Short mmCIF file of C-alpha atoms in Angstrom, two decimals:
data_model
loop_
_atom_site.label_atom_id
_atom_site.label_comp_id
_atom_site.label_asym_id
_atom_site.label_seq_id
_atom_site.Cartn_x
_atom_site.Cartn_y
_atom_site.Cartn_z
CA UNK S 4 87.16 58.33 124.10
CA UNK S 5 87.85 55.38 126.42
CA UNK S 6 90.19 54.03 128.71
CA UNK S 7 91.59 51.20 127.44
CA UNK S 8 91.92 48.44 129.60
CA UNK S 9 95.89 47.80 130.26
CA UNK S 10 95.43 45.09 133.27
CA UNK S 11 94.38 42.01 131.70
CA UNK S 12 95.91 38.13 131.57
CA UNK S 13 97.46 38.46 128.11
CA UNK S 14 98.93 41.49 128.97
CA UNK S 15 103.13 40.60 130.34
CA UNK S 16 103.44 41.36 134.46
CA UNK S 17 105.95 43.85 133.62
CA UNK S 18 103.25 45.91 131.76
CA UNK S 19 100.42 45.64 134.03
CA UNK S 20 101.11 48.69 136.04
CA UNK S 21 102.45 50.89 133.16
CA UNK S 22 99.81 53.80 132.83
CA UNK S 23 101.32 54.71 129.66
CA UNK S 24 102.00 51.68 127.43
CA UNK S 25 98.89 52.56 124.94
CA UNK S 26 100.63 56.16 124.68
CA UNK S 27 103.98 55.08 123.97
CA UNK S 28 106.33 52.20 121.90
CA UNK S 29 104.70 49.69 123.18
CA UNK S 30 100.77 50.70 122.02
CA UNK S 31 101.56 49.30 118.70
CA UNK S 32 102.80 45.61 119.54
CA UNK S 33 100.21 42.54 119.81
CA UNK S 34 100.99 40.66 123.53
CA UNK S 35 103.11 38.32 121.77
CA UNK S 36 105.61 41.25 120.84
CA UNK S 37 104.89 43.12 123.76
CA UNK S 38 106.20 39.96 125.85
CA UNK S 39 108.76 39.16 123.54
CA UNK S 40 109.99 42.88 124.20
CA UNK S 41 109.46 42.47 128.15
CA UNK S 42 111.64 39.74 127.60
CA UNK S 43 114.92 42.19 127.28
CA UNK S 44 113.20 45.07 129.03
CA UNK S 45 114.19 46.02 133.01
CA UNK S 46 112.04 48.64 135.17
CA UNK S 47 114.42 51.33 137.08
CA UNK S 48 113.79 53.80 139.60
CA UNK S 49 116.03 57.04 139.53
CA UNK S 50 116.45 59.62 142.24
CA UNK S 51 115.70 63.23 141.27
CA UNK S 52 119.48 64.67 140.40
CA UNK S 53 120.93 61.05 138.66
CA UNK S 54 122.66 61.30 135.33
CA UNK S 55 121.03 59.03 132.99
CA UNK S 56 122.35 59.88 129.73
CA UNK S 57 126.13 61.41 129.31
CA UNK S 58 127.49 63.86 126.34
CA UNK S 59 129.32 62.21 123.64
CA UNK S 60 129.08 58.46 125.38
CA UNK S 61 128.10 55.43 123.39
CA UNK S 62 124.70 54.46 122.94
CA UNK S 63 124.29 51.04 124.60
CA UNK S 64 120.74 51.25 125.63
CA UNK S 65 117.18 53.22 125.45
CA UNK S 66 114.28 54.07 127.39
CA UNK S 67 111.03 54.97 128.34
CA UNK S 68 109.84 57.35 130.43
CA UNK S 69 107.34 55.95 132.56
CA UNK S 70 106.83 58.65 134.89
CA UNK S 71 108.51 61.49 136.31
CA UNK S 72 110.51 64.26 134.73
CA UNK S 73 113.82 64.14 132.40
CA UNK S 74 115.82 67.58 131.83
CA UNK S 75 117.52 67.56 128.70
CA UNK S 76 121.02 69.78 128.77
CA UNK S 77 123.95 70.47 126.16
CA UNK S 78 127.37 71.59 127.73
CA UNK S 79 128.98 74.41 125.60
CA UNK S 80 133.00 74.90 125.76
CA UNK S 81 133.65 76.81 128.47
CA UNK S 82 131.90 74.63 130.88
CA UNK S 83 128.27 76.58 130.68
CA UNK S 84 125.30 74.23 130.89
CA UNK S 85 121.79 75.00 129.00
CA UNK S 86 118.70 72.92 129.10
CA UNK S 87 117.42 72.46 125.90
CA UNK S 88 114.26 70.06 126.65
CA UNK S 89 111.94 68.25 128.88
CA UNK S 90 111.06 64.83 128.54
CA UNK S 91 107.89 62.86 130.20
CA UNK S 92 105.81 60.13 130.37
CA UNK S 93 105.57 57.93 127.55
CA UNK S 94 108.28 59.91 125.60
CA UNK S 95 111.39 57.87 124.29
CA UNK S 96 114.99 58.36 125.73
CA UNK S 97 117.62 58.11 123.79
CA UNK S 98 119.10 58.55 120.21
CA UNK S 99 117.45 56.16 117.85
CA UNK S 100 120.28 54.40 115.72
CA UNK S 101 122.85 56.61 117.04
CA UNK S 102 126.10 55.58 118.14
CA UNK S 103 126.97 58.43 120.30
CA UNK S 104 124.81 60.18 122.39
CA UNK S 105 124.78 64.18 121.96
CA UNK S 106 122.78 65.74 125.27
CA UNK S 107 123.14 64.70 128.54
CA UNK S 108 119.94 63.38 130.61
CA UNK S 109 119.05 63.55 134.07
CA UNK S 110 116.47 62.78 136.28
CA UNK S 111 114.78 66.17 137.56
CA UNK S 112 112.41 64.49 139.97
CA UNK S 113 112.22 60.74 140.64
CA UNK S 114 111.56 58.73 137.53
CA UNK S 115 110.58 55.78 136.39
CA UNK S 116 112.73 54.10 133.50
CA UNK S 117 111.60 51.19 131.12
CA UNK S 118 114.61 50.32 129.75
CA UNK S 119 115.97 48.03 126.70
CA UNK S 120 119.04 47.39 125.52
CA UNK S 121 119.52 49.10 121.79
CA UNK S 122 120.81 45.84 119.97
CA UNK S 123 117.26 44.19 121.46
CA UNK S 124 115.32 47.35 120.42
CA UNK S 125 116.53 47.66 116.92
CA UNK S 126 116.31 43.80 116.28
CA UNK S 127 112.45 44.21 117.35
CA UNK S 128 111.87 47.34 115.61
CA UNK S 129 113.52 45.27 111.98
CA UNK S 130 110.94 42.93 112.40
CA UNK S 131 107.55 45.08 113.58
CA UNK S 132 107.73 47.98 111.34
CA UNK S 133 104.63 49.55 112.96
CA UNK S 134 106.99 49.74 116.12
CA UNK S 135 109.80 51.61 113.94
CA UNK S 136 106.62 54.13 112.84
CA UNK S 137 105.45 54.96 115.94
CA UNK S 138 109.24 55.89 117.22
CA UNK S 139 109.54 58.34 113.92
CA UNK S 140 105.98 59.41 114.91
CA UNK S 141 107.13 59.97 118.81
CA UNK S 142 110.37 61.40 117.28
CA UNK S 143 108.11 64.30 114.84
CA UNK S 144 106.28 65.17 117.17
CA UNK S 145 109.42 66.15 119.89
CA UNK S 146 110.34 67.71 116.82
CA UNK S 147 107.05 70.32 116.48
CA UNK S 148 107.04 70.83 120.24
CA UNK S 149 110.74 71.93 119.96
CA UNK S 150 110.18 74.32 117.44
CA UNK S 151 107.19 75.76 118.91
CA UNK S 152 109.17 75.99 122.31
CA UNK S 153 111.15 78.10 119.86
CA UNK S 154 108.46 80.25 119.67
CA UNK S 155 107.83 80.64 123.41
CA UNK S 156 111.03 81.70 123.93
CA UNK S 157 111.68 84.07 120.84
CA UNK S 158 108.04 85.58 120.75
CA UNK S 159 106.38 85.87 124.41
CA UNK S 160 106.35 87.98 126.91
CA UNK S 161 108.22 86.88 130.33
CA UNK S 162 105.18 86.50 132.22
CA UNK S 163 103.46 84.36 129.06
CA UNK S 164 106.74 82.42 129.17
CA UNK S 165 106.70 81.08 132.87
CA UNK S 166 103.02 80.78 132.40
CA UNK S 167 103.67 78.66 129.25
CA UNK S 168 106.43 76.54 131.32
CA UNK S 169 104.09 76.03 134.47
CA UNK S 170 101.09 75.12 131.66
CA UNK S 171 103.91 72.60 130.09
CA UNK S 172 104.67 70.83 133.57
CA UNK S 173 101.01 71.03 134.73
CA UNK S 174 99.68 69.02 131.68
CA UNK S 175 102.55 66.75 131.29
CA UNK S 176 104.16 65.65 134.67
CA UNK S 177 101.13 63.32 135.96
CA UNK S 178 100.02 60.58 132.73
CA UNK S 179 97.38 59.63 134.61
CA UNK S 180 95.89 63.07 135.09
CA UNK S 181 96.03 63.61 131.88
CA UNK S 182 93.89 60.69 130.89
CA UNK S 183 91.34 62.02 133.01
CA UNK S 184 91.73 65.49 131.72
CA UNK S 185 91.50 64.22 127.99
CA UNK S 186 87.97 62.36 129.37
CA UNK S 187 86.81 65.48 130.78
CA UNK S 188 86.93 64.25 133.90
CA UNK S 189 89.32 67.37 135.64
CA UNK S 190 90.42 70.61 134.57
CA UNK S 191 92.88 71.21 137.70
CA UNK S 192 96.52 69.97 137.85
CA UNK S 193 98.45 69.71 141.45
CA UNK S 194 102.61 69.44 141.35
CA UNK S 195 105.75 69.83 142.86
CA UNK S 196 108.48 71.67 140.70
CA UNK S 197 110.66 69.29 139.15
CA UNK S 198 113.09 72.47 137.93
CA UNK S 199 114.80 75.11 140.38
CA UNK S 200 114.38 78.42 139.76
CA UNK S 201 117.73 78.59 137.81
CA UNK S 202 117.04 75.56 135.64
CA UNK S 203 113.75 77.44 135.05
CA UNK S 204 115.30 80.71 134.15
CA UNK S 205 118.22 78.86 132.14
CA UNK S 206 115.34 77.10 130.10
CA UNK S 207 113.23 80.59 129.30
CA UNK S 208 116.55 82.71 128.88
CA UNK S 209 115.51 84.87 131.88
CA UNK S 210 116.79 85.81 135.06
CA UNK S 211 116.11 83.76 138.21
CA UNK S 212 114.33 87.05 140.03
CA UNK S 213 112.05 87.65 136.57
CA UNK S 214 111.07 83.81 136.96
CA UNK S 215 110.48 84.36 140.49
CA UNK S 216 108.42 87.68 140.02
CA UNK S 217 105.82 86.29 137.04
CA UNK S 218 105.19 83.25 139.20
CA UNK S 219 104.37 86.27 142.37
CA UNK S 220 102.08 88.25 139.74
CA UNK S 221 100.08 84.77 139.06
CA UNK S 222 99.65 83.67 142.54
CA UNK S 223 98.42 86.93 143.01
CA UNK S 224 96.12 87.02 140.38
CA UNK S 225 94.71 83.81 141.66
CA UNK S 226 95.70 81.61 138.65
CA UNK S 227 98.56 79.19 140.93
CA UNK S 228 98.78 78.53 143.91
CA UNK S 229 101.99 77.84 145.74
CA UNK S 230 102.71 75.86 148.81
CA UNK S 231 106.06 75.63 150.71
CA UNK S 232 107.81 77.44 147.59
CA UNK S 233 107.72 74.05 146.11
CA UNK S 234 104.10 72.83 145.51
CA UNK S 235 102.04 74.25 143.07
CA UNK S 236 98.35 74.03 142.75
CA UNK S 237 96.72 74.90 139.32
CA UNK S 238 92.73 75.24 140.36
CA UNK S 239 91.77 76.03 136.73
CA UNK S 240 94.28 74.75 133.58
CA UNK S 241 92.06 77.13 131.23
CA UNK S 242 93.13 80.61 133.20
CA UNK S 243 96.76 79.45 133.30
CA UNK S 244 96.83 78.90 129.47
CA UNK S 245 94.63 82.66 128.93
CA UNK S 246 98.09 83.89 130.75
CA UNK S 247 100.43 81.92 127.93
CA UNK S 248 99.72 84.39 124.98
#
């Protein structure tokens, strides 16, 4: 497999720096349509803690995640919040055709927004099929990672779940990383923590000191290291995923 070269003259000045363009919406379109979508398209930088997406607010606009985290939450009636998902880079924000949206979004580190207003979006995806294919594709596949999430947190053991969240973040949270990982060029991952410990035990349906004591019983085993509580250093990806299940 090899890089493919996303700095080049035909290639719109938006794009240029976008590590992730090949992996996301955009990998489909020829330049013409990828400048006719940069045309409509506006880069935005969110702080770690911003709401990006409301519950039950109209859809005006959608967006993709160029890097950075997104934590995905539903608020039930009596005012409890869950987090139902994680979103990275390249994956698409926002509900496709929808008119309202149904989660709310928000930033859980800084993050890097490509966004598009939906009237532009839908009027390019009418007339590039291949772009409305590879947003079903991007949508199918959220779908299987959902429902094996499902698994993680019906099935596995507390320690194989944190391990399975910290293998999650580790592979995920850096896109260029993991191009070099996928050339076999590192097996190591280095992060801070985009989730607190509560978000982390909200998401795994555990309590904050069982999240707190399987992440002790790896660093002890030698499989993460932590730095300043925050920091965590993943010497070897392959031990962390032994400890998943």
């Amino acid at each position: 497999m090899s890089r493919q070269d996303i700095h080049n003259s035909q290639t719109p000045v938006l794009c240029r720096n976008c590590e992730v363009r090949h992996r996301g919406l955009c990998g489909v379109l020829e330049p013409e349509q990828l400048l006719e979508l940069s045309r409509h398209t506006r880069v935005v930088r969110q702080g770690a803690g911003s709401e990006l997406i409301a519950d039950d607010t109209d859809v005006t606009s959608y967006a993709n995640v160029m890097t950075g985290v997104v934590k995905l939450t539903k608020m039930l009636e009596d005012g409890r919040q869950q987090v139902v998902g994680l979103q990275f880079a390249p994956d698409f924000l926002g509900r496709l055709y929808g008119k309202q949206s149904r989660l709310s979004a928000e930033a859980a580190s800084d993050v890097d927004l490509c966004r598009i207003p939906k009237s532009a979006l839908e009027a390019i995806m009418a007339a590039n099929p291949a772009l409305e294919h590879r947003l079903h594709e991007q949508t199918l596949r959220e779908l299987d990672e959902a429902r094996d999430w499902m698994v993680t947190l019906g099935r596995k053991t507390a320690g194989e779940k944190v391990a399975s969240f910290l293998f999650l973040i580790a592979t995920h949270i850096d896109p260029v990383a993991q191009i070099q990982r996928e050339l076999g060029e590192r097996g190591d991952a280095e992060f801070d923590l985009p989730l607190s410990r509560a978000d982390i035990a909200d998401f795994l349906g555990l309590t904050i000191e069982t999240v707190s004591r399987q992440i002790t019983k790896l660093r002890k085993a030698g499989v993460i290291a932590v730095e300043n509580n925050r920091k965590f250093i993943i010497p070897d990806l392959g031990r962390l995923e032994a400890h998943c299940g």
